[in-house]
Amino acid sequence: MVNQPKWNILVVDDTSDNLRLLSETLGQRGYEVQCAINGQLALATIQYGLPDLILLDIKMPGLDGYEVCAQLKANPTTAQIPVIFLSALDEVQDKVMAFQAGGVDYVTKPFQVEEVLARVSHQLTIRQLQVQLQQQNIKLHHLNQDLTRSNQELEQFAYIVSHDLQQPLQTITGFAELLLGLGSSLQTQEELEEYVTPILEEGIRMQELIKSLLNYNRVETSQRKLEIIDCNIILKETLKKLQLTIEESGAIVTAANLPEIWGDRVQIGQLFQNLISNGIKYRRPGVLPKVIISATRKSTEWMFEIHDNGIGIKPENFNRIFQIFQRLHAYQDYPGNGIGLAICKKIVERHRGRLWVESEIEIGTSFYFTIPDQ
Ligand code: ADP
């Protein structure tokens, strides 16, 4: 601790011999030393940078050491700086006053250099431990806040998941019971299908929900490192996966030349897939769906746009749709589980970018996301 070069000590004494002796000795031990020959100058010096410790003479013309110390302790920015008093006064009462003024220690003049150094080092150790403790406390406070937040999220998540899984389960058990009751009275294949089809459909819906939930959960826990990826290649792979949807809907998907970015190839593919498939899914009846993908360079990031000519979204729902399980339509009209955009948001945030929407009802929607440079 004695050889800590980073510590900065302010020595305040109206006797120049003392100032010289202390500043030389402390300087030799690796401390940075500033000097002030009276109380006013000491307070002025502190304005330009806070010392880690102050050696403060008591008896000085003008402001005495007690007054300087009281002013320092009254100011929140300087209150934590430890003050060691230096004085020829050796009365018990003076020492008591020094501690009352906020001093942490007291050295009697004429002082022994080794004693001063030992007391300085001791106080700096305490100070360092205090700072570490404060930092640990702040960290603990933040961790506590994070924990409370994630507990609340988990609670809400469990509630919604169980609710969304209950619904198809009820259909499945309901139809299974009906089927059991009817038993051998079922005559034809059509009759059988009437009861079995909803069971199958709801089973598939549950499978999809579980798959999406696992995907949602995996975004942040992904171990894949970000790398340079060519978005033209990623898009090509994505369109291949969407081939059936594109063919069935007759959608026209066009893309400008896309950039290389710093990203997770699987997640960026998923991002494209969710946004493009939404662009096709939320089409206007009787209107050929068109989706246009483009990217614009913005200072230190790329801004992507996925534009469609679909049903549009009202501005009051612009934030809501990015929350998990939030849907604006009935499953019968537009099937889905409300997880896609929440996954997109997490993916973009993992890439330190932003995702937002602009839209006009019955005209179309643009989803924008940014991906910053490495
Ligand atoms: P899902 O499509 O499974 O419902 P998403 O999270 O992908 O879930 O989307 C949430 C909601 O946002 C959708 O239910 C829909 O109401 C709305 N939405 C998303 N994309 C579009 C779009 N391109 N055009 C119109 N509405 C959209």
CSV table of C-alpha atoms and ligand atoms in Angstrom, one decimal:
chain,number,residue,atom,x,y,z
A,1,MET,CA,0.0,0.0,0.0
A,2,VAL,CA,2.9,2.4,0.9
A,3,ASN,CA,4.2,2.2,-2.7
A,4,GLN,CA,0.8,2.9,-4.3
A,5,PRO,CA,1.7,5.4,-6.9
A,6,LYS,CA,-1.8,6.3,-7.8
A,7,TRP,CA,-2.8,7.9,-4.5
A,8,ASN,CA,-3.0,11.6,-4.4
A,9,ILE,CA,-2.4,13.4,-1.1
A,10,LEU,CA,-3.0,17.0,-0.3
A,11,VAL,CA,-0.7,18.4,2.5
A,12,VAL,CA,-2.0,21.6,4.1
A,13,ASP,CA,0.5,23.4,6.5
A,14,ASP,CA,1.5,27.1,6.9
A,15,THR,CA,5.0,26.0,7.8
A,16,SER,CA,7.0,25.7,4.5
A,17,ASP,CA,9.6,23.3,6.2
A,18,ASN,CA,6.9,20.9,7.1
A,19,LEU,CA,5.3,21.1,3.6
A,20,ARG,CA,8.7,20.4,2.0
A,21,LEU,CA,9.6,17.5,4.3
A,22,LEU,CA,6.2,15.8,3.9
A,23,SER,CA,5.9,16.3,0.2
A,24,GLU,CA,9.5,15.0,-0.3
A,25,THR,CA,9.0,11.9,1.9
A,26,LEU,CA,5.5,11.1,0.5
A,27,GLY,CA,6.8,11.7,-3.1
A,28,GLN,CA,9.7,9.3,-2.5
A,29,ARG,CA,7.2,6.6,-1.4
A,30,GLY,CA,5.3,6.9,-4.8
A,31,TYR,CA,2.4,9.2,-3.7
A,32,GLU,CA,1.4,12.2,-5.8
A,33,VAL,CA,1.5,15.2,-3.5
A,34,GLN,CA,-0.1,18.6,-3.7
A,35,CYS,CA,0.6,21.4,-1.2
A,36,ALA,CA,-1.4,24.3,0.2
A,37,ILE,CA,-0.1,26.9,2.6
A,38,ASN,CA,-3.5,27.8,4.2
A,39,GLY,CA,-7.1,26.7,4.5
A,40,GLN,CA,-8.5,28.8,1.6
A,41,LEU,CA,-5.9,27.6,-0.8
A,42,ALA,CA,-6.6,24.0,0.3
A,43,LEU,CA,-10.3,24.4,-0.5
A,44,ALA,CA,-9.4,26.1,-3.9
A,45,THR,CA,-7.0,23.2,-4.8
A,46,ILE,CA,-9.7,20.6,-4.1
A,47,GLN,CA,-12.0,22.3,-6.6
A,48,TYR,CA,-9.6,21.1,-9.4
A,49,GLY,CA,-9.4,17.5,-8.4
A,50,LEU,CA,-10.3,15.4,-5.3
A,51,PRO,CA,-7.3,14.0,-3.3
A,52,ASP,CA,-7.5,10.6,-1.8
A,53,LEU,CA,-6.4,11.8,1.6
A,54,ILE,CA,-5.6,15.2,3.3
A,55,LEU,CA,-2.9,15.9,5.9
A,56,LEU,CA,-4.3,19.0,7.6
A,57,ASP,CA,-2.6,21.3,10.0
A,58,ILE,CA,-4.9,22.7,12.7
A,59,LYS,CA,-3.3,26.0,13.6
A,60,MET,CA,-3.2,28.2,10.5
A,61,PRO,CA,-4.0,31.9,9.9
A,62,GLY,CA,-7.4,32.5,8.4
A,63,LEU,CA,-9.4,29.3,8.2
A,64,ASP,CA,-8.1,26.9,10.8
A,65,GLY,CA,-7.9,23.1,10.2
A,66,TYR,CA,-11.2,22.4,12.1
A,67,GLU,CA,-13.1,24.9,9.9
A,68,VAL,CA,-11.6,23.5,6.6
A,69,CYS,CA,-12.5,20.0,7.7
A,70,ALA,CA,-16.0,21.0,8.7
A,71,GLN,CA,-16.5,22.5,5.2
A,72,LEU,CA,-15.2,19.4,3.5
A,73,LYS,CA,-17.5,17.1,5.5
A,74,ALA,CA,-20.5,19.3,4.8
A,75,ASN,CA,-20.0,18.9,1.0
A,76,PRO,CA,-21.2,15.5,-0.3
A,77,THR,CA,-18.4,15.4,-3.0
A,78,THR,CA,-15.6,15.9,-0.5
A,79,ALA,CA,-17.2,14.3,2.6
A,80,GLN,CA,-15.6,10.9,2.0
A,81,ILE,CA,-12.0,12.1,1.8
A,82,PRO,CA,-10.2,11.0,4.9
A,83,VAL,CA,-8.5,13.9,6.9
A,84,ILE,CA,-5.5,13.3,9.2
A,85,PHE,CA,-4.9,16.3,11.5
A,86,LEU,CA,-1.3,17.5,12.1
A,87,SER,CA,-0.7,19.7,15.1
A,88,ALA,CA,1.6,20.7,17.8
A,89,LEU,CA,-1.3,20.8,20.2
A,90,ASP,CA,-1.3,17.7,22.3
A,91,GLU,CA,-4.2,18.3,24.6
A,92,VAL,CA,-6.8,15.7,24.9
A,93,GLN,CA,-9.5,18.3,24.1
A,94,ASP,CA,-7.8,19.2,20.8
A,95,LYS,CA,-7.8,15.6,19.7
A,96,VAL,CA,-11.5,15.3,20.6
A,97,MET,CA,-12.2,18.4,18.6
A,98,ALA,CA,-10.3,17.0,15.7
A,99,PHE,CA,-12.4,13.8,15.6
A,100,GLN,CA,-15.6,15.8,16.2
A,101,ALA,CA,-14.7,17.9,13.1
A,102,GLY,CA,-14.7,14.7,11.0
A,103,GLY,CA,-10.9,13.8,11.1
A,104,VAL,CA,-10.0,10.1,11.0
A,105,ASP,CA,-6.6,10.4,12.8
A,106,TYR,CA,-4.3,12.8,14.5
A,107,VAL,CA,-0.5,13.2,14.3
A,108,THR,CA,1.4,15.3,16.9
A,109,LYS,CA,4.2,17.6,15.8
A,110,PRO,CA,7.1,17.4,15.7
A,111,PHE,CA,6.2,14.3,13.8
A,112,GLN,CA,8.1,11.1,13.1
A,113,VAL,CA,8.1,10.6,9.3
A,114,GLU,CA,7.6,6.9,9.7
A,115,GLU,CA,4.6,7.4,11.9
A,116,VAL,CA,3.0,9.8,9.4
A,117,LEU,CA,3.6,7.3,6.6
A,118,ALA,CA,2.2,4.4,8.6
A,119,ARG,CA,-1.0,6.4,9.4
A,120,VAL,CA,-1.4,7.6,5.8
A,121,SER,CA,-1.0,4.1,4.5
A,122,HIS,CA,-3.5,2.7,7.1
A,123,GLN,CA,-6.1,5.3,6.2
A,124,LEU,CA,-5.7,4.7,2.5
A,125,THR,CA,-6.2,1.0,3.0
A,126,ILE,CA,-9.5,1.7,4.9
A,127,ARG,CA,-10.5,4.1,2.1
A,128,GLN,CA,-9.8,1.6,-0.6
A,129,LEU,CA,-11.8,-1.1,1.2
A,130,GLN,CA,-14.7,1.4,1.6
A,131,VAL,CA,-14.7,2.2,-2.1
A,132,GLN,CA,-14.7,-1.5,-2.9
A,133,LEU,CA,-17.5,-2.1,-0.5
A,134,GLN,CA,-19.5,0.8,-2.1
A,135,GLN,CA,-18.9,-0.7,-5.6
A,136,GLN,CA,-20.0,-4.1,-4.4
A,137,ASN,CA,-23.1,-2.6,-2.9
A,138,ILE,CA,-24.0,-0.9,-6.1
A,139,LYS,CA,-23.4,-4.1,-8.1
A,140,LEU,CA,-25.6,-6.0,-5.6
A,141,HIS,CA,-28.3,-3.4,-5.9
A,142,HIS,CA,-28.3,-3.7,-9.7
A,143,LEU,CA,-28.3,-7.5,-9.5
A,144,ASN,CA,-31.2,-7.4,-7.1
A,145,GLN,CA,-33.2,-5.2,-9.4
A,146,ASP,CA,-32.4,-7.5,-12.4
A,147,LEU,CA,-33.5,-10.5,-10.3
A,148,THR,CA,-36.8,-8.9,-9.3
A,149,ARG,CA,-37.5,-7.9,-12.9
A,150,SER,CA,-36.7,-11.4,-14.3
A,151,ASN,CA,-38.8,-13.0,-11.6
A,152,GLN,CA,-41.8,-10.8,-12.6
A,153,GLU,CA,-41.2,-11.6,-16.2
A,154,LEU,CA,-41.0,-15.3,-15.4
A,155,GLU,CA,-44.3,-15.2,-13.5
A,156,GLN,CA,-46.0,-13.4,-16.3
A,157,PHE,CA,-44.5,-15.7,-18.9
A,158,ALA,CA,-45.6,-18.9,-17.0
A,159,TYR,CA,-49.1,-17.5,-16.6
A,160,ILE,CA,-49.5,-16.7,-20.3
A,161,VAL,CA,-47.8,-19.9,-21.5
A,162,SER,CA,-50.0,-22.0,-19.4
A,163,HIS,CA,-53.1,-20.1,-20.6
A,164,ASP,CA,-52.1,-20.5,-24.3
A,165,LEU,CA,-51.4,-24.2,-23.8
A,166,GLN,CA,-54.6,-24.8,-21.9
A,167,GLN,CA,-56.7,-23.7,-24.8
A,168,PRO,CA,-55.7,-26.3,-27.4
A,169,LEU,CA,-55.5,-28.9,-24.6
A,170,GLN,CA,-59.1,-28.3,-23.8
A,171,THR,CA,-60.1,-28.8,-27.4
A,172,ILE,CA,-58.0,-32.0,-27.6
A,173,THR,CA,-59.4,-33.5,-24.4
A,174,GLY,CA,-62.9,-32.4,-25.3
A,175,PHE,CA,-62.9,-34.1,-28.7
A,176,ALA,CA,-61.1,-37.1,-27.3
A,177,GLU,CA,-63.9,-37.6,-24.8
A,178,LEU,CA,-66.6,-37.2,-27.4
A,179,LEU,CA,-64.8,-39.7,-29.5
A,180,LEU,CA,-64.7,-42.2,-26.6
A,181,GLY,CA,-68.4,-41.6,-25.9
A,182,LEU,CA,-69.4,-42.2,-29.5
A,183,GLY,CA,-67.1,-45.2,-29.8
A,184,SER,CA,-68.4,-47.8,-32.3
A,185,SER,CA,-71.4,-45.7,-33.3
A,186,LEU,CA,-69.2,-43.8,-35.8
A,187,GLN,CA,-70.0,-45.2,-39.2
A,188,THR,CA,-67.9,-43.4,-41.8
A,189,GLN,CA,-64.4,-42.0,-42.4
A,190,GLU,CA,-66.0,-38.5,-42.6
A,191,GLU,CA,-67.5,-38.8,-39.1
A,192,LEU,CA,-64.2,-40.0,-37.7
A,193,GLU,CA,-62.4,-37.1,-39.3
A,194,GLU,CA,-64.8,-34.6,-37.8
A,195,TYR,CA,-63.6,-35.6,-34.4
A,196,VAL,CA,-60.0,-36.4,-35.1
A,197,THR,CA,-59.1,-33.4,-37.2
A,198,PRO,CA,-59.5,-30.8,-34.4
A,199,ILE,CA,-57.4,-33.0,-32.2
A,200,LEU,CA,-54.6,-33.1,-34.8
A,201,GLU,CA,-54.8,-29.4,-35.6
A,202,GLU,CA,-54.6,-28.4,-32.0
A,203,GLY,CA,-51.8,-30.8,-31.4
A,204,ILE,CA,-49.9,-29.2,-34.2
A,205,ARG,CA,-50.7,-25.7,-32.8
A,206,MET,CA,-49.3,-26.8,-29.4
A,207,GLN,CA,-46.2,-28.2,-31.1
A,208,GLU,CA,-45.6,-24.9,-32.9
A,209,LEU,CA,-46.2,-22.9,-29.8
A,210,ILE,CA,-43.6,-25.0,-27.9
A,211,LYS,CA,-41.1,-24.7,-30.8
A,212,SER,CA,-41.5,-20.9,-30.9
A,213,LEU,CA,-41.1,-20.6,-27.1
A,214,LEU,CA,-37.9,-22.6,-27.2
A,215,ASN,CA,-36.7,-20.3,-30.1
A,216,TYR,CA,-37.6,-17.2,-28.1
A,217,ASN,CA,-35.7,-18.6,-25.1
A,218,ARG,CA,-32.7,-19.5,-27.2
A,219,VAL,CA,-32.1,-16.1,-28.7
A,220,GLU,CA,-30.2,-14.8,-25.7
A,221,THR,CA,-28.5,-18.1,-24.7
A,222,SER,CA,-27.1,-18.7,-28.2
A,223,GLN,CA,-23.4,-19.6,-27.9
A,224,ARG,CA,-22.8,-18.8,-31.6
A,225,LYS,CA,-20.3,-16.0,-32.1
A,226,LEU,CA,-21.2,-13.0,-34.4
A,227,GLU,CA,-19.3,-13.1,-37.7
A,228,ILE,CA,-19.2,-11.4,-41.0
A,229,ILE,CA,-22.2,-12.6,-43.0
A,230,ASP,CA,-23.4,-11.9,-46.5
A,231,CYS,CA,-27.1,-11.0,-46.2
A,232,ASN,CA,-27.7,-11.9,-49.9
A,233,ILE,CA,-26.8,-15.5,-49.1
A,234,ILE,CA,-28.9,-15.5,-45.9
A,235,LEU,CA,-31.9,-14.1,-47.7
A,236,LYS,CA,-31.6,-16.7,-50.5
A,237,GLU,CA,-31.6,-19.5,-47.9
A,238,THR,CA,-34.6,-17.9,-46.2
A,239,LEU,CA,-36.6,-17.6,-49.4
A,240,LYS,CA,-35.9,-21.3,-50.1
A,241,LYS,CA,-37.5,-22.1,-46.7
A,242,LEU,CA,-40.5,-19.9,-47.6
A,243,GLN,CA,-40.8,-21.3,-51.1
A,244,LEU,CA,-44.1,-23.1,-50.5
A,245,THR,CA,-45.7,-20.1,-48.7
A,246,ILE,CA,-44.6,-17.8,-51.6
A,247,GLU,CA,-45.9,-20.2,-54.3
A,248,GLU,CA,-49.2,-20.7,-52.5
A,249,SER,CA,-49.9,-17.0,-52.0
A,250,GLY,CA,-48.4,-15.9,-55.4
A,251,ALA,CA,-46.3,-13.4,-53.4
A,252,ILE,CA,-43.7,-11.3,-55.2
A,253,VAL,CA,-40.6,-10.9,-53.1
A,254,THR,CA,-37.9,-8.6,-54.3
A,255,ALA,CA,-34.6,-7.6,-52.7
A,256,ALA,CA,-32.0,-4.9,-53.4
A,257,ASN,CA,-28.3,-5.8,-53.2
A,258,LEU,CA,-27.8,-6.4,-49.4
A,259,PRO,CA,-24.7,-5.7,-47.4
A,260,GLU,CA,-22.3,-7.9,-45.4
A,261,ILE,CA,-22.9,-7.4,-41.7
A,262,TRP,CA,-21.6,-8.5,-38.4
A,263,GLY,CA,-24.2,-11.0,-37.2
A,264,ASP,CA,-25.4,-14.4,-36.2
A,265,ARG,CA,-26.3,-16.1,-39.5
A,266,VAL,CA,-29.0,-18.3,-38.0
A,267,GLN,CA,-30.7,-15.5,-36.1
A,268,ILE,CA,-30.5,-13.0,-39.0
A,269,GLY,CA,-32.1,-15.8,-41.2
A,270,GLN,CA,-34.9,-16.2,-38.6
A,271,LEU,CA,-35.4,-12.4,-38.5
A,272,PHE,CA,-35.8,-12.2,-42.3
A,273,GLN,CA,-38.0,-15.3,-42.3
A,274,ASN,CA,-40.4,-13.9,-39.6
A,275,LEU,CA,-40.7,-10.5,-41.2
A,276,ILE,CA,-41.1,-11.7,-44.7
A,277,SER,CA,-43.6,-14.4,-43.8
A,278,ASN,CA,-45.6,-11.9,-41.8
A,279,GLY,CA,-45.6,-9.6,-44.9
A,280,ILE,CA,-47.1,-12.4,-46.9
A,281,LYS,CA,-49.5,-13.7,-44.1
A,282,TYR,CA,-51.0,-10.3,-43.3
A,283,ARG,CA,-52.0,-9.7,-46.9
A,284,ARG,CA,-55.2,-7.9,-48.0
A,285,PRO,CA,-57.8,-10.2,-49.5
A,286,GLY,CA,-57.8,-10.0,-53.2
A,287,VAL,CA,-54.5,-8.1,-53.4
A,288,LEU,CA,-51.4,-9.9,-54.7
A,289,PRO,CA,-48.9,-9.7,-51.8
A,290,LYS,CA,-45.6,-7.9,-52.5
A,291,VAL,CA,-42.6,-7.8,-50.1
A,292,ILE,CA,-39.6,-5.6,-50.8
A,293,ILE,CA,-36.3,-6.0,-48.8
A,294,SER,CA,-33.7,-3.3,-48.9
A,295,ALA,CA,-30.9,-1.8,-46.8
A,296,THR,CA,-29.5,1.7,-46.4
A,297,ARG,CA,-26.1,2.7,-45.0
A,298,LYS,CA,-26.5,5.1,-41.9
A,299,SER,CA,-23.1,6.3,-40.5
A,300,THR,CA,-22.0,3.4,-38.4
A,301,GLU,CA,-24.8,1.0,-39.0
A,302,TRP,CA,-27.0,-0.6,-41.7
A,303,MET,CA,-30.8,0.0,-41.7
A,304,PHE,CA,-32.9,-2.7,-43.2
A,305,GLU,CA,-36.5,-2.4,-44.4
A,306,ILE,CA,-39.0,-5.1,-45.0
A,307,HIS,CA,-41.9,-3.5,-46.8
A,308,ASP,CA,-45.3,-5.1,-47.6
A,309,ASN,CA,-48.5,-4.0,-49.2
A,310,GLY,CA,-50.7,-5.8,-46.6
A,311,ILE,CA,-53.5,-5.0,-44.2
A,312,GLY,CA,-51.4,-2.5,-42.2
A,313,ILE,CA,-51.3,-1.8,-38.4
A,314,LYS,CA,-52.9,1.0,-36.5
A,315,PRO,CA,-50.3,3.4,-34.8
A,316,GLU,CA,-51.7,2.6,-31.4
A,317,ASN,CA,-50.5,-1.0,-31.8
A,318,PHE,CA,-47.0,-0.2,-33.0
A,319,ASN,CA,-45.4,-1.0,-29.6
A,320,ARG,CA,-47.8,-3.7,-28.6
A,321,ILE,CA,-47.0,-6.1,-31.4
A,322,PHE,CA,-43.4,-6.5,-30.3
A,323,GLN,CA,-44.5,-7.9,-26.9
A,324,ILE,CA,-44.7,-11.7,-26.6
A,325,PHE,CA,-48.2,-13.2,-27.2
A,326,GLN,CA,-49.7,-9.9,-28.4
A,327,ARG,CA,-51.8,-10.5,-31.5
A,328,LEU,CA,-54.2,-8.2,-33.3
A,329,HIS,CA,-56.2,-10.9,-35.0
A,330,ALA,CA,-58.1,-14.0,-34.2
A,331,TYR,CA,-56.4,-17.3,-34.9
A,332,GLN,CA,-59.1,-18.3,-37.3
A,333,ASP,CA,-58.5,-15.2,-39.5
A,334,TYR,CA,-54.7,-15.2,-39.4
A,335,PRO,CA,-53.1,-18.2,-37.6
A,336,GLY,CA,-50.1,-17.5,-35.4
A,337,ASN,CA,-49.0,-17.4,-31.8
A,338,GLY,CA,-47.8,-13.8,-31.3
A,339,ILE,CA,-44.2,-14.8,-30.6
A,340,GLY,CA,-42.5,-14.0,-34.0
A,341,LEU,CA,-42.0,-10.3,-33.5
A,342,ALA,CA,-40.9,-10.8,-29.9
A,343,ILE,CA,-38.2,-13.1,-31.2
A,344,CYS,CA,-37.3,-10.5,-33.9
A,345,LYS,CA,-36.9,-7.8,-31.2
A,346,LYS,CA,-34.6,-10.0,-29.1
A,347,ILE,CA,-32.5,-10.9,-32.1
A,348,VAL,CA,-32.0,-7.3,-33.1
A,349,GLU,CA,-31.2,-6.3,-29.5
A,350,ARG,CA,-28.6,-9.1,-29.3
A,351,HIS,CA,-27.0,-7.4,-32.3
A,352,ARG,CA,-27.2,-4.0,-30.4
A,353,GLY,CA,-29.7,-2.7,-33.0
A,354,ARG,CA,-33.2,-1.3,-33.0
A,355,LEU,CA,-36.5,-2.7,-34.5
A,356,TRP,CA,-39.5,-0.6,-35.2
A,357,VAL,CA,-42.5,-0.4,-37.5
A,358,GLU,CA,-44.3,2.2,-39.7
A,359,SER,CA,-47.6,1.4,-41.3
A,360,GLU,CA,-50.8,2.6,-42.9
A,361,ILE,CA,-54.0,0.7,-42.7
A,362,GLU,CA,-55.0,-0.9,-46.1
A,363,ILE,CA,-51.8,0.4,-47.7
A,364,GLY,CA,-48.9,-1.6,-46.1
A,365,THR,CA,-46.3,-2.0,-43.5
A,366,SER,CA,-42.6,-1.4,-43.2
A,367,PHE,CA,-40.5,-3.1,-40.5
A,368,TYR,CA,-37.1,-1.4,-40.0
A,369,PHE,CA,-34.1,-2.8,-38.1
A,370,THR,CA,-30.6,-1.6,-37.7
A,371,ILE,CA,-27.4,-3.6,-37.3
A,372,PRO,CA,-24.4,-1.6,-36.1
A,373,ASP,CA,-20.9,-2.2,-37.4
A,374,GLN,CA,-18.7,-4.5,-35.2
B,1,ADP,P1,-48.1,-13.8,-35.1
B,1,ADP,O1,-47.9,-13.5,-36.5
B,1,ADP,O2,-47.7,-15.2,-34.8
B,1,ADP,O3,-49.4,-13.4,-34.6
B,1,ADP,P2,-46.0,-11.9,-34.5
B,1,ADP,O4,-45.3,-11.6,-33.2
B,1,ADP,O5,-45.2,-12.2,-35.7
B,1,ADP,O6,-47.0,-13.0,-34.2
B,1,ADP,O7,-46.9,-10.6,-34.9
B,1,ADP,C1,-47.7,-10.0,-33.8
B,1,ADP,C2,-48.9,-9.3,-34.5
B,1,ADP,O8,-48.5,-8.2,-35.2
B,1,ADP,C3,-49.7,-10.2,-35.4
B,1,ADP,O9,-50.6,-11.0,-34.8
B,1,ADP,C4,-50.3,-9.1,-36.4
B,1,ADP,O10,-51.5,-8.6,-35.8
B,1,ADP,C5,-49.3,-8.0,-36.4
B,1,ADP,N1,-48.4,-8.0,-37.6
B,1,ADP,C6,-47.2,-8.5,-37.6
B,1,ADP,N2,-46.7,-8.3,-38.9
B,1,ADP,C7,-47.6,-7.7,-39.6
B,1,ADP,C8,-47.7,-7.2,-40.9
B,1,ADP,N3,-46.6,-7.3,-41.8
B,1,ADP,N4,-48.8,-6.5,-41.3
B,1,ADP,C9,-49.8,-6.4,-40.5
B,1,ADP,N5,-49.8,-6.8,-39.2
B,1,ADP,C10,-48.7,-7.5,-38.8
